[in-house]
C-alpha cells in the first residue's frame, strides 16, 4: 500500500490553462489538499476528499498531505500558477526534510503549471522577452533588507522584474517603497504592468509609467512587472498598447 | 477577411504538458509557422499548411506570419516552452513595431506554455522556490559584458539562476566562463542542475556541485540552473536527491 503526493499547478485560473498532466492527476486523486479557493476551483469527482486550509499554513498542509500518503492515500496538493514559484512545492520539500524519514520513500511528484507572470506577460505582449527575475515582495519569510538588495541588484543590472505577493492586508508599505527604490535607478518612463486575476472573467491589466506607479493598483491577486530600460510600448488601434522587451541589446557605441 | 497570428507555447516536449488553449489554437489554424522541429512536433490536420524554417530566422519568420495573416490566414507560430521566454513572442512584436502599420490592427495573441526551467525544476524538486532569475547566455544579441554583469549581480544578490541557451556549436566557451565567474562568488558546494530534453523519452537531469560543473554536460537542449547559497539537497532512498530552495531566509544573527 504505497501512497503518493503530487503538487499540481492549476495555472492562473482559467480551465483552458490547466495541463492534461494535471487534469489526469486530479482525476486519480483520493484527496485534495490546499488553500480553500484553489481546492474549490477543482471540478473533481464526488468521492474525492477535500481538505481546504487557510493561506498561511503551508508547512502544516504539506505535513498533513505526507501523513495521508503514508496511510496509502493518493493526495494532490493544489497550487495556483506554477507550484515551484513561491508556492507549495518548496513547502513540501521543507516538510519532507524536517519530517519522518519514511516520507522520503513516498512517491512524490511536482507537476508544473502556467505561472502568473507568464500568463500576464502573454496577455500584454512579451515584457519578459529578455533577461528577467522574479522576486517575492513579502518580507514574512525573509528580511526586508534582502528584498531591497535584490531589487537594487536587478534594476542596476537591467533585468525586467516580476514581483509576486506585492501587497496584502498586513503588508501595505512595501510596494510603495519598492517603486521609490526603483525610481532612483530607472527613468520615470519605464513601463510598469499591474496584472490582476489574469485569465479570469474579472481580469484587469494596467500599464503605467514607473513615475506614476501607485500601490493602490495592486491587490493580493496582482503580479507587478517592472520593465527594464529597454522595455517598449507599441500603440494599438484600439487605444491600448502592447508591451515588449526586445531580444537584442546593442553594445554601447 | 481578418486574419490572426497566435504565438503558442508547446511546452518542453511532452504532449501532456500542452495546455487545452494551445491545442484549440492549433486545431483552428490554417498555417503553422516555426522552427522545423517544433512544427514537426504538432499532430495537426492534413489540410493545415506547414512552413518550417531554420533556427536563426526569427524576425523573417514573424514577418512572414504577419503577411499571411494580412491575407486572411489564421497563423499559429509554434514555440518551445513558453513563447515569452527567449522565444518567438518578442520577435513577433519586434516585427510588428518595425513593419507595416496595418499589422497593429491584426488579431494578435500570445498563449503561454510550460517553460523549460519550470518543467526541469518540477522534475528535480523545487530549486526555484525562492527568488530567481533567467538569463539567456547567448551573446549573439547582446554584449558578453552584459551577460557577465548580470551573472555577477544575480549571484551576489543570491538569486537562483536559470541559464537558457547555455551552449551551441558556435558558442563553446561562454558556459565555462560563467561557471568560473560564479565560483568566484559562491561556495563550490552550491548545486548545479543540468536538465536536458525535459519530459521527453531521453530526458536527462544531472546535479553536481558548482566546483565540479563542466560545460560538457550541456547541449542545445539543456537548461542549467545554479542554486543560491540556500539551495539544498535531500537524499532519496533510490540514491538520487531532491533539490530545493527553502522559502525562508533568516535574518543574519
Coordinates of C-alpha atoms in Angstrom, one line a residue, chain A residues 15-22 58-59 82 84-87 89-91 93-94 96-97 104-106 108 110-115 117-119 122-123 125-126 128-136 141-143 146 149-150 153-154 156-159 232-237 242 244-252, chain B residues 15-22 58-59 82 84-87 89-91 93-94 96-97 104-106 108 110-115 117-119 122-123 125-126 128-136 141-143 146 149-150 153-154 156-159 232-237 242 244-252:
Chain A
X15 CA -9.6 25.8 -17.1
X16 CA -8.0 26.0 -20.5
X17 CA -4.7 26.8 -18.9
X18 CA -4.6 23.5 -16.9
X19 CA -2.3 20.9 -18.5
X20 CA -3.6 17.4 -19.3
X21 CA -1.0 16.1 -16.9
X22 CA -2.5 18.0 -14.0
X58 CA 1.9 25.8 4.1
X59 CA 4.1 23.5 6.2
X82 CA 3.3 27.0 -11.1
X84 CA 7.6 25.8 -7.9
X85 CA 7.3 29.6 -7.9
X86 CA 6.6 31.0 -4.4
X87 CA 4.0 28.2 -3.9
X89 CA 6.5 22.8 -3.9
X90 CA 9.2 24.3 -1.7
X91 CA 7.0 24.0 1.4
X93 CA 10.3 19.6 0.5
X94 CA 10.8 21.7 3.7
X96 CA 10.0 16.2 3.9
X97 CA 13.4 17.3 5.1
X104 CA 11.5 10.3 1.5
X105 CA 10.4 6.9 0.1
X106 CA 6.9 8.0 -0.9
X108 CA 6.4 12.4 -4.7
X110 CA 5.7 18.1 -8.8
X111 CA 3.6 18.9 -11.9
X112 CA 4.3 22.3 -13.5
X113 CA 1.7 24.9 -14.3
X114 CA 1.3 28.2 -16.1
X115 CA 2.8 30.8 -13.7
X117 CA 3.9 36.1 -14.6
X118 CA 3.9 34.2 -17.9
X119 CA 0.1 34.3 -18.2
X122 CA 1.3 36.8 -22.7
X123 CA -1.8 38.9 -22.3
X125 CA 2.8 41.2 -25.3
X126 CA 6.2 40.0 -24.4
X128 CA 9.7 39.1 -20.3
X129 CA 11.3 38.7 -23.7
X130 CA 14.8 39.5 -22.4
X131 CA 16.6 38.6 -19.1
X132 CA 14.3 38.8 -16.1
X133 CA 13.9 37.9 -12.5
X134 CA 11.1 37.0 -10.1
X135 CA 11.1 38.4 -6.5
X136 CA 8.6 37.6 -3.8
X141 CA 9.9 34.9 5.4
X142 CA 13.0 37.0 4.7
X143 CA 14.4 40.3 5.9
X146 CA 17.3 41.3 1.4
X149 CA 19.2 44.4 -2.0
X150 CA 17.7 42.2 -4.7
X153 CA 20.8 44.5 -8.0
X154 CA 18.1 43.5 -10.5
X156 CA 21.1 48.1 -11.8
X157 CA 21.8 45.1 -14.0
X158 CA 18.7 46.0 -16.1
X159 CA 16.6 42.8 -15.6
X232 CA 8.9 49.3 -25.2
X233 CA 5.2 50.1 -25.9
X234 CA 3.6 49.7 -29.3
X235 CA 0.3 51.7 -29.6
X236 CA -2.6 49.7 -30.9
X237 CA -5.6 50.8 -33.0
X242 CA 1.5 46.0 -26.4
X244 CA 7.5 44.0 -25.0
X245 CA 11.2 43.8 -24.3
X246 CA 13.4 43.3 -27.4
X247 CA 15.7 40.3 -27.6
X248 CA 18.6 42.5 -28.7
X249 CA 20.7 44.8 -26.7
X250 CA 23.3 46.8 -28.7
X251 CA 26.8 47.2 -27.4
X252 CA 27.3 50.8 -26.1
Chain B
X15 CA 2.0 16.2 -25.2
X16 CA 0.6 16.1 -21.7
X17 CA 2.2 19.5 -21.0
X18 CA 0.4 21.3 -23.8
X19 CA -2.5 23.4 -22.5
X20 CA -6.0 23.0 -23.9
X21 CA -5.8 26.6 -25.0
X22 CA -2.9 25.9 -27.3
X58 CA 13.0 34.7 -36.0
X59 CA 12.3 38.1 -37.5
X82 CA 6.8 29.5 -23.1
X84 CA 7.5 34.9 -24.0
X85 CA 10.8 33.5 -22.6
X86 CA 13.7 33.9 -25.0
X87 CA 11.4 32.7 -27.8
X89 CA 6.8 36.4 -28.8
X90 CA 9.4 39.2 -28.5
X91 CA 10.5 38.6 -32.1
X93 CA 6.5 42.3 -31.5
X94 CA 9.8 43.5 -32.9
X96 CA 5.2 44.4 -35.7
X97 CA 6.9 47.6 -34.5
X104 CA -1.1 46.5 -35.5
X105 CA -4.8 46.0 -36.3
X106 CA -4.5 42.3 -36.8
X108 CA -2.6 39.0 -32.3
X110 CA 0.3 35.0 -27.2
X111 CA -0.6 31.7 -25.5
X112 CA 1.6 30.8 -22.6
X113 CA 3.3 27.4 -22.2
X114 CA 5.2 25.4 -19.6
X115 CA 8.7 26.9 -19.8
X117 CA 13.0 25.9 -16.4
X118 CA 9.7 25.2 -14.6
X119 CA 9.4 21.8 -16.1
X122 CA 9.4 20.3 -11.1
X123 CA 11.3 17.0 -12.1
X125 CA 12.2 19.2 -6.7
X126 CA 11.8 23.0 -6.1
X128 CA 13.3 27.9 -8.0
X129 CA 11.3 28.0 -4.7
X130 CA 12.9 31.4 -3.7
X131 CA 13.8 34.5 -5.7
X132 CA 15.3 33.6 -9.1
X133 CA 16.3 35.0 -12.4
X134 CA 16.5 33.8 -16.0
X135 CA 19.4 34.8 -18.2
X136 CA 19.9 34.0 -21.9
X141 CA 22.1 39.6 -29.5
X142 CA 23.8 41.3 -26.6
X143 CA 27.4 42.1 -25.5
X146 CA 26.3 42.5 -20.1
X149 CA 27.4 41.9 -15.3
X150 CA 24.1 40.2 -14.8
X153 CA 24.6 40.9 -9.9
X154 CA 22.4 37.8 -9.6
X156 CA 25.9 38.5 -5.4
X157 CA 22.2 39.1 -4.5
X158 CA 21.8 35.3 -4.1
X159 CA 19.2 34.7 -6.7
X232 CA 19.6 22.2 -0.5
X233 CA 19.7 18.5 -1.4
X234 CA 17.5 15.8 0.2
X235 CA 18.9 12.3 -0.3
X236 CA 16.4 9.8 -1.6
X237 CA 16.2 6.1 -1.0
X242 CA 15.7 16.2 -4.4
X244 CA 15.0 22.6 -3.4
X245 CA 15.5 26.2 -2.2
X246 CA 13.6 27.0 1.0
X247 CA 11.1 29.8 1.1
X248 CA 12.6 31.3 4.3
X249 CA 15.7 33.3 4.6
X250 CA 16.6 34.1 8.2
X251 CA 17.9 37.5 9.2
X252 CA 21.7 37.4 9.9

